[in-house]
Coordinates of C-alpha atoms in Angstrom, one line a residue:
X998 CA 4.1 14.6 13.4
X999 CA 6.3 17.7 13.7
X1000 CA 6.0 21.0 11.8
X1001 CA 9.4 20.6 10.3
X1002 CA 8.4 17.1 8.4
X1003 CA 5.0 18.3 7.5
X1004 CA 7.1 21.9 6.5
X1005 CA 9.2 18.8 4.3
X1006 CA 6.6 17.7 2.4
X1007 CA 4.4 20.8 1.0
X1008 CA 5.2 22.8 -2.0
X1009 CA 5.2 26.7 -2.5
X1010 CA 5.0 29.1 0.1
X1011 CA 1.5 29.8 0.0
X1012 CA 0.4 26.3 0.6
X1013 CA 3.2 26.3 3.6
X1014 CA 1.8 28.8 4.8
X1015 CA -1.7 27.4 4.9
X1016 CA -0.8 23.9 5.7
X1017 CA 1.1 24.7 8.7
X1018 CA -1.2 26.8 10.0
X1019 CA -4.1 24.0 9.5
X1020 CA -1.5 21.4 11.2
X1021 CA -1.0 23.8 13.7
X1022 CA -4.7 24.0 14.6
X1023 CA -5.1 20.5 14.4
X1024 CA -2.5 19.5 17.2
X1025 CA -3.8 22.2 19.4
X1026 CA -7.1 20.6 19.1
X1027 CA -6.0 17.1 20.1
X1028 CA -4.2 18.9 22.8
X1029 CA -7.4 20.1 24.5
X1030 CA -9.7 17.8 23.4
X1031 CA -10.5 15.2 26.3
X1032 CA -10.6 11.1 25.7
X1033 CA -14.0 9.4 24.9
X1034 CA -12.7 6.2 26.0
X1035 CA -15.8 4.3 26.3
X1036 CA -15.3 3.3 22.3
X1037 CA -12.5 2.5 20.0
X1038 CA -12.4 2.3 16.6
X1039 CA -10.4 0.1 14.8
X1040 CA -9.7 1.1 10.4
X1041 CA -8.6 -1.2 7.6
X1042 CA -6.3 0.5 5.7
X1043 CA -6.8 -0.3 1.5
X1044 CA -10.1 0.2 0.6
X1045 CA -10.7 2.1 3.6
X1046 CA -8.1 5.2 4.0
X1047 CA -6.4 4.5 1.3
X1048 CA -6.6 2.3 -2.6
X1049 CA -3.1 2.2 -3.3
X1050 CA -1.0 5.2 -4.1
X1051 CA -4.5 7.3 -4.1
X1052 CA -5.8 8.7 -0.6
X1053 CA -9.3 8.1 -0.4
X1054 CA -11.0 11.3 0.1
X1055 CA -12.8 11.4 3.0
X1056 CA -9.6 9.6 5.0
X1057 CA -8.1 12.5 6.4
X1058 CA -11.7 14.1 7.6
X1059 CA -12.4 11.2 9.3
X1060 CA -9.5 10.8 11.5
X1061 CA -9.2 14.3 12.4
X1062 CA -13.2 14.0 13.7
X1063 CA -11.6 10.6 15.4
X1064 CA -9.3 13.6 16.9
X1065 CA -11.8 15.7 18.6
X1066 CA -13.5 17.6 15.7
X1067 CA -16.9 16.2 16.4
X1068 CA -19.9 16.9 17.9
X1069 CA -18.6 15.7 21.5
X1070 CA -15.7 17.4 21.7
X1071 CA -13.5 14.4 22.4
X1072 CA -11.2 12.0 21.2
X1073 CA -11.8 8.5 20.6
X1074 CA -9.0 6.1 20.6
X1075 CA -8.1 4.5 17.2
X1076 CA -5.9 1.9 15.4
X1077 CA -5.3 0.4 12.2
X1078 CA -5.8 -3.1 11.8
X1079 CA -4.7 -4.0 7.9
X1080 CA -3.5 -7.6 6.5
X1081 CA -1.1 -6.0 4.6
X1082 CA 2.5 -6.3 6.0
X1083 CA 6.1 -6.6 4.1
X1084 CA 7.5 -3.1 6.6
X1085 CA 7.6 -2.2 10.1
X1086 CA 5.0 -0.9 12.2
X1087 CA 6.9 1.5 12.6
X1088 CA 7.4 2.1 8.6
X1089 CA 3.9 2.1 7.6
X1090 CA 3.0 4.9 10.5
X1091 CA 5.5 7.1 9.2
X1092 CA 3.8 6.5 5.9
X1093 CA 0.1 6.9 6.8
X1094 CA 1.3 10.1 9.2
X1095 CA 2.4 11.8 5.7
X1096 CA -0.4 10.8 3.7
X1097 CA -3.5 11.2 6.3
X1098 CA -1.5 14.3 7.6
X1099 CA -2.3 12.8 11.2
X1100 CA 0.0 11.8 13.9
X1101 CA 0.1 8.1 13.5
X1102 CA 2.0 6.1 15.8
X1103 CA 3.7 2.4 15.5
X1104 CA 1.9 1.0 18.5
X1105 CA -1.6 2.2 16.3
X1106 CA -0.5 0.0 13.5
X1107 CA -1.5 -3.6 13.2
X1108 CA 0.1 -5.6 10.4
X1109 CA -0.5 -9.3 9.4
X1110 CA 2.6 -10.5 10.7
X1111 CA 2.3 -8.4 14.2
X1112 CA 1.2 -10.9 16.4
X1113 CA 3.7 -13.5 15.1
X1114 CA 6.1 -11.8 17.0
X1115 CA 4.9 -14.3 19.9
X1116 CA 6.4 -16.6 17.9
X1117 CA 10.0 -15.3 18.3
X1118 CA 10.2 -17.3 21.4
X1119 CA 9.6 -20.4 20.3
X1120 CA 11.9 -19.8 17.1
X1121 CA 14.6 -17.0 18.2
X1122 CA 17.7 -19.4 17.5
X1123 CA 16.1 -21.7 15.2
X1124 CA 16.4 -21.9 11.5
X1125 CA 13.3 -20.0 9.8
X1126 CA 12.3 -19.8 6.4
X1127 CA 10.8 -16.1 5.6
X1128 CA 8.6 -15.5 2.8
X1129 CA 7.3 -12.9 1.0
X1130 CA 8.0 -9.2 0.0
X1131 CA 11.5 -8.3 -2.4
X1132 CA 14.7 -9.1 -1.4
X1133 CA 15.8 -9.8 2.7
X1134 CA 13.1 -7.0 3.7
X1135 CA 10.8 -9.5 5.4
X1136 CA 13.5 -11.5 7.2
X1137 CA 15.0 -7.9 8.4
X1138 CA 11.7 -7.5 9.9
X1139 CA 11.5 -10.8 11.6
X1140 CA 14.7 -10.1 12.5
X1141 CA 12.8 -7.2 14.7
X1142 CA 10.8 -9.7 16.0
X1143 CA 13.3 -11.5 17.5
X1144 CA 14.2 -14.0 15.1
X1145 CA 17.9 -14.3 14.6
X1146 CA 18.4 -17.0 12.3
X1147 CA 16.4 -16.7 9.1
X1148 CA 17.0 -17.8 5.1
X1149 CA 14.9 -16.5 2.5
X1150 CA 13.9 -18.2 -1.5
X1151 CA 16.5 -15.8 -2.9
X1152 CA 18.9 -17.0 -0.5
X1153 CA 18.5 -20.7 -1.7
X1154 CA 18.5 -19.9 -5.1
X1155 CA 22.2 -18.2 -4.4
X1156 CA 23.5 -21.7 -2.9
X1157 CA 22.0 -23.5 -5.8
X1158 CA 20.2 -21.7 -8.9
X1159 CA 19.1 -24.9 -10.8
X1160 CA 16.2 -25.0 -7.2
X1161 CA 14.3 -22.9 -9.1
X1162 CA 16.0 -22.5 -13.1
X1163 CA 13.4 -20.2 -13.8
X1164 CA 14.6 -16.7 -12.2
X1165 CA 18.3 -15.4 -12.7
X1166 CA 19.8 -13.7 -9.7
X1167 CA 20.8 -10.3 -10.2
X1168 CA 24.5 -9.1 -9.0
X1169 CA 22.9 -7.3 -6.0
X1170 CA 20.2 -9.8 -5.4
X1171 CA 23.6 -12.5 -4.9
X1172 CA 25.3 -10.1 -3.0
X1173 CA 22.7 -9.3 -0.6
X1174 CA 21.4 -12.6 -0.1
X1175 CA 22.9 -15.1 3.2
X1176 CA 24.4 -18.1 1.5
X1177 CA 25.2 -21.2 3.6
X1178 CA 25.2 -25.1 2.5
X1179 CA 21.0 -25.9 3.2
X1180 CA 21.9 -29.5 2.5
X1181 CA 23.5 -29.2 6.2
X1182 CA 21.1 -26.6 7.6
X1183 CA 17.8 -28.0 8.3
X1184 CA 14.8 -25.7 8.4
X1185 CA 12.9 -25.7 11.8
X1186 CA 9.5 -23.9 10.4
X1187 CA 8.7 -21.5 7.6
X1188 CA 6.8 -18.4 8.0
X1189 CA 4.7 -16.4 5.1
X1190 CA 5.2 -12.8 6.4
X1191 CA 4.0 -11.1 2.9
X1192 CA 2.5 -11.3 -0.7
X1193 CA 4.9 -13.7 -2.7
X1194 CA 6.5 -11.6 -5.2
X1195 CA 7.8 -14.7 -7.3
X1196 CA 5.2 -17.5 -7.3
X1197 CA 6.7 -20.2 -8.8
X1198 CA 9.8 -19.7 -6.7
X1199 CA 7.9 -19.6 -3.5
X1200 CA 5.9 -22.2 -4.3
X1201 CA 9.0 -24.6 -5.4
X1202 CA 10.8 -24.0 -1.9
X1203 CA 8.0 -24.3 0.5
X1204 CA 7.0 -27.4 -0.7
X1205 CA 10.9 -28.7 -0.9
X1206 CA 11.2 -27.9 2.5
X1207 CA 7.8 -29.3 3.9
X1208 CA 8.1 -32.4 2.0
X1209 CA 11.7 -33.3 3.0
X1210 CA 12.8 -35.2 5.6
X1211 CA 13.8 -33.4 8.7
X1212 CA 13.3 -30.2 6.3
X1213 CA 16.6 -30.3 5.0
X1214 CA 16.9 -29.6 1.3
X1215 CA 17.9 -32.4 -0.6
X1216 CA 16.6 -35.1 1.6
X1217 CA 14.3 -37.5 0.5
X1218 CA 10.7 -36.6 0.0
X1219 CA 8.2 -37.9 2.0
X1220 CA 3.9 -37.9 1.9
X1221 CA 4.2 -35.9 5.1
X1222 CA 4.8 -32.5 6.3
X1223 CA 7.6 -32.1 7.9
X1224 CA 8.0 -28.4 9.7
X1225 CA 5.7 -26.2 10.7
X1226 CA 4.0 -23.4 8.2
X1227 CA 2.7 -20.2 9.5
X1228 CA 0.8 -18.1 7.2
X1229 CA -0.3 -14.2 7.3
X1230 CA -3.2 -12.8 5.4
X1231 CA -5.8 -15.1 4.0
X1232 CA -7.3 -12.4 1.8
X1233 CA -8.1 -13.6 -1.7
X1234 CA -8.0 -10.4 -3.2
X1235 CA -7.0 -6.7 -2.5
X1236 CA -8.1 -3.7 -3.4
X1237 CA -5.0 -0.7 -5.7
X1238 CA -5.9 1.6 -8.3
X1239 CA -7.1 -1.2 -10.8
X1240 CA -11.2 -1.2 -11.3
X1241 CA -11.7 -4.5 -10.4
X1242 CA -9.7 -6.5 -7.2
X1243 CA -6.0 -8.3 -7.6
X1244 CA -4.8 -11.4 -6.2
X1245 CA -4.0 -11.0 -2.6
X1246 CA -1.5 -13.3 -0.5
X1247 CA -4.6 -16.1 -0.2
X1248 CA -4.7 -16.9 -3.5
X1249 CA -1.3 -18.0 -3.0
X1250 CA -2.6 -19.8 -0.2
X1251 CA -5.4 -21.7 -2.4
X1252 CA -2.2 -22.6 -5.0
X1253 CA -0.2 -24.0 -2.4
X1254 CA -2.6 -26.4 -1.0
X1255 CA -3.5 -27.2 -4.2
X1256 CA -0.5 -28.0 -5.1
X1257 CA 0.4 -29.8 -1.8
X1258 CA -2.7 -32.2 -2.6
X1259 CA -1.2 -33.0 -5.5
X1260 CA 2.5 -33.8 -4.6
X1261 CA 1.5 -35.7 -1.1
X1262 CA -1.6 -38.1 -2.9
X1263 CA -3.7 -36.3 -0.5
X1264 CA -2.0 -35.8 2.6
X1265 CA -3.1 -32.7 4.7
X1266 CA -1.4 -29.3 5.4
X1267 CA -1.2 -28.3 8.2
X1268 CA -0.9 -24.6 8.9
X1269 CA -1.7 -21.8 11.5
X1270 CA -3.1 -18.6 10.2
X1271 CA -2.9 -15.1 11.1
X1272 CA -4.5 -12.1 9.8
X1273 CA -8.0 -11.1 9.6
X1274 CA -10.7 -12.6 9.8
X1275 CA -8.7 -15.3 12.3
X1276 CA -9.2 -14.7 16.3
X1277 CA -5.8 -14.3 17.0
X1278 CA -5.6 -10.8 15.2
X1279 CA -8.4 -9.7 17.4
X1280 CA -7.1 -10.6 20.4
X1281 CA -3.9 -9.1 19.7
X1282 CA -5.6 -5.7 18.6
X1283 CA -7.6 -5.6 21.9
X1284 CA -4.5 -5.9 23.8
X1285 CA -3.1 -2.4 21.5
X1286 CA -6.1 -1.1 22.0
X1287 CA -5.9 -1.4 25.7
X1288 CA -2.3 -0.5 26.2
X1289 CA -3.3 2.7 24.1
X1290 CA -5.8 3.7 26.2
X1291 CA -3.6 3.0 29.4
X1292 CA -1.0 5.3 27.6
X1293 CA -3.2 8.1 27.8
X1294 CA -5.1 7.4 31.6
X1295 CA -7.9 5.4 30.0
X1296 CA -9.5 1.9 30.4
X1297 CA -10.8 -1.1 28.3
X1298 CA -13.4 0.2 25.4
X1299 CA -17.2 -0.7 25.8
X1300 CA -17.8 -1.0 22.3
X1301 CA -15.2 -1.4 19.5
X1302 CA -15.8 -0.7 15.7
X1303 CA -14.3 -1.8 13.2
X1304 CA -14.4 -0.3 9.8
X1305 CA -13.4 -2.6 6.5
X1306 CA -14.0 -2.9 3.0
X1307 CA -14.3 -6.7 2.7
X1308 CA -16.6 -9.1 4.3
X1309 CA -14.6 -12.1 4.1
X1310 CA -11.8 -10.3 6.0
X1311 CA -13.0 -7.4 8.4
X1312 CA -16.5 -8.0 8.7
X1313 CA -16.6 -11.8 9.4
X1314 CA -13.9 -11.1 11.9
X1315 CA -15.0 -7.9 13.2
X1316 CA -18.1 -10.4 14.2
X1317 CA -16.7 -13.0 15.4
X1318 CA -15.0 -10.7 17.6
X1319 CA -18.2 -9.0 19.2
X1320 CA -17.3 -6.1 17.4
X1321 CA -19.6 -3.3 15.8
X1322 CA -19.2 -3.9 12.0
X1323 CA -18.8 -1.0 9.4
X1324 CA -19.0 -1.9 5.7
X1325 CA -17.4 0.5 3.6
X1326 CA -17.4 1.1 -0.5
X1327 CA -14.8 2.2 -1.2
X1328 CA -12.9 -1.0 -1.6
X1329 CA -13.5 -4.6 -2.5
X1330 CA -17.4 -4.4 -1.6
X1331 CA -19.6 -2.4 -4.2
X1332 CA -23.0 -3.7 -2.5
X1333 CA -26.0 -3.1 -0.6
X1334 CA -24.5 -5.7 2.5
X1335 CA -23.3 -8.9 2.4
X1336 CA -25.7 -12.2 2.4
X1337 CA -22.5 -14.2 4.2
X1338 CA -20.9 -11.7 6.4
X1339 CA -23.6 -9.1 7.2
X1340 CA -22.2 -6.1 8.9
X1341 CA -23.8 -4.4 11.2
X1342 CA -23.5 -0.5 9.3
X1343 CA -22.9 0.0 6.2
X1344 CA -21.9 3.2 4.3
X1345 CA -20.4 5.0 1.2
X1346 CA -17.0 5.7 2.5
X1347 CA -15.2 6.4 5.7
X1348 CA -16.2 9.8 6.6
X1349 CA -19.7 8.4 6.4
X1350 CA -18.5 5.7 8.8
X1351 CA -17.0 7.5 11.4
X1352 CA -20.1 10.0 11.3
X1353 CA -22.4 7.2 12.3
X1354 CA -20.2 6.2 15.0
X1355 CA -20.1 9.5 16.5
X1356 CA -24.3 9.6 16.6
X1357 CA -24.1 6.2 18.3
X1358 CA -21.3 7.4 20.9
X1359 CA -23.1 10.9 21.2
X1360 CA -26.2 9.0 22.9
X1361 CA -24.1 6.9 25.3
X1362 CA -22.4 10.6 26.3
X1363 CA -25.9 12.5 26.9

């Protein structure tokens, strides 16, 4: 993070003063500190560094000990491994950078659509359905990816409202959306990038698509799935501001089988997931973590910790994984551990966490 865009963000000259001079320090410490690469640690992000708009206290602390304030005088590699999604990597860095006032960089960032990227070269030409998040942002992103050929619900409902009666189109949701004839255009696959922001809609298209012949819209229905669906972030709920959890993208997950049951007399869905707690997300994050150390003249992590805020999610993959679980509660879990997915640690908050992964990593340094 440069001193101009931290200089950007702080108000009255006093507190510029101060900040930039505590920013300053910081980055000459990570300058001279030297790599600890025998561990990684690997941070969910709400719950864990963050509960929506609010910055969880201890956040910032903890990745500037990650940094080289610690006890051993070294950095240890980090990244962030969140099933949230709906921006770029390289979006949600720039974010985090302002808000954990650490330098956070788009390779560090793991989002629940990352490894679907591999993907892109199966579907780069083809016709894909993207879901989730407002408007065309998802299917920019995907567009990132590598996919150059992508619809959206909002784009359907522009060819034909009476799809889904319930919603109206707005003049700049019809003029941003891609209209083309879908009776003509086949789907190849659909892909669930993000939360649905419009269930009914979401639901009502998916299912059009999967049950249609061929996946073209407006074909006859069949018992049987027809494309491919590939789904992002299983969580059932999420952690904001609220006391208790919200609804995450999972619980649109539950609906839509639900609903597929229904419509099909009991046919299966068939579906590939990504996210945590599913393999597939760990090996991609072992590959970043790798790469990262590479980037900086190190090798493959001993030991790998991974700090989350729900079992279900982090901890029964951060298991699964051979990873050293750290239960935090600052998010979903209010506990003493979990009966199902047991972690391994398990503390108040993050800076707790990180502590007790320094202690560990000071006795493999003596």
């Amino acid at each position: 993070m440069s001193v101009l865009r931290v200089a950007a963000g702080l108000r009255g000259r006093a507190s510029t003063v101060s900040q930039l001079a505590q920013h300053c320090q910081l980055r000459q410490l990570q300058t001279q500190s030297r790599w600890h690469f025998d561990a990684a640690v690997v941070f969910d992000i709400d719950g864990v560094l963050v509960r929506g708009q609010q910055t969880i206290n201890e956040a910032r602390g903890a990745l500037q000990m990650l940094n080289g304030a610690n006890r051993l005088g070294r950095r240890i590699p980090f990244a962030l491994l969140t099933n949230g999604g709906g921006v770029s990597e390289a979006t949600k860095a720039q974010q985090l950078s302002m808000r954990l006032d650490t330098e956070i960089t788009a390779q560090q960032v793991i989002l629940a659509h990352s490894p679907m990227q591999s993907l892109a070269s199966k579907y780069a030409d083809s016709h894909v359905l993207i879901v989730g998040g407002p408007g065309r942002q998802c299917a920019d992103i995907a567009r990132t990816y590598g996919f150059n050929n992508t619809s959206t619900p909002d784009d359907v409902l522009a060819w034909r409202a009476e799809v889904w009666p319930f919603r109206q189109l707005t003049p700049a949701d019809r003029a941003a959306s891609h209209v083309r004839d879908f009776a003509k255009t086949p789907f190849a696959c659909i892909m669930v990038f993000h939360d649905s922001f419009d269930f009914g809609r979401d639901m009502q298209v998916i299912t059009d698509i999967l049950r249609s012949r061929n996946g073209q819209l407006g074909a006859e229905f069949m018992d049987a799935q027809s494309v491919p669906l590939y789904l992002s972030n299983s969580d059932l709920v999420f952690s904001n501001e609220f006391e208790r959890p919200r609804f995450g993208q999972g619980a649109f997950h539950v609906c839509l089988r639900a609903m597929w049951h229904e419509l099909t007399h009991g046919a299966r869905l068939d579906h590939t997931r990504f996210g945590k707690p599913f393999g597939v997300q760990y090996e991609y994050a072992t590959r970043v973590l790798s790469e990262l150390a590479r980037n900086v003249g190190g090798g493959k992590a001993q030991r790998v910790y991974a700090v989350g805020d729900n079992p279900a999610a982090d901890i029964a993959g951060a298991n699964a994984a051979g990873w050293t679980s750290v239960l935090v509660r600052t998010g979903v879990f209010k506990g003493t551990n979990d009966a199902k997915h047991p972690a391994a640690i398990v503390v108040d908050h993050v800076g707790e966490a990180v502590e007790r992964i320094i202690d560990v990593e000071s006795q493999y340094a003596e």
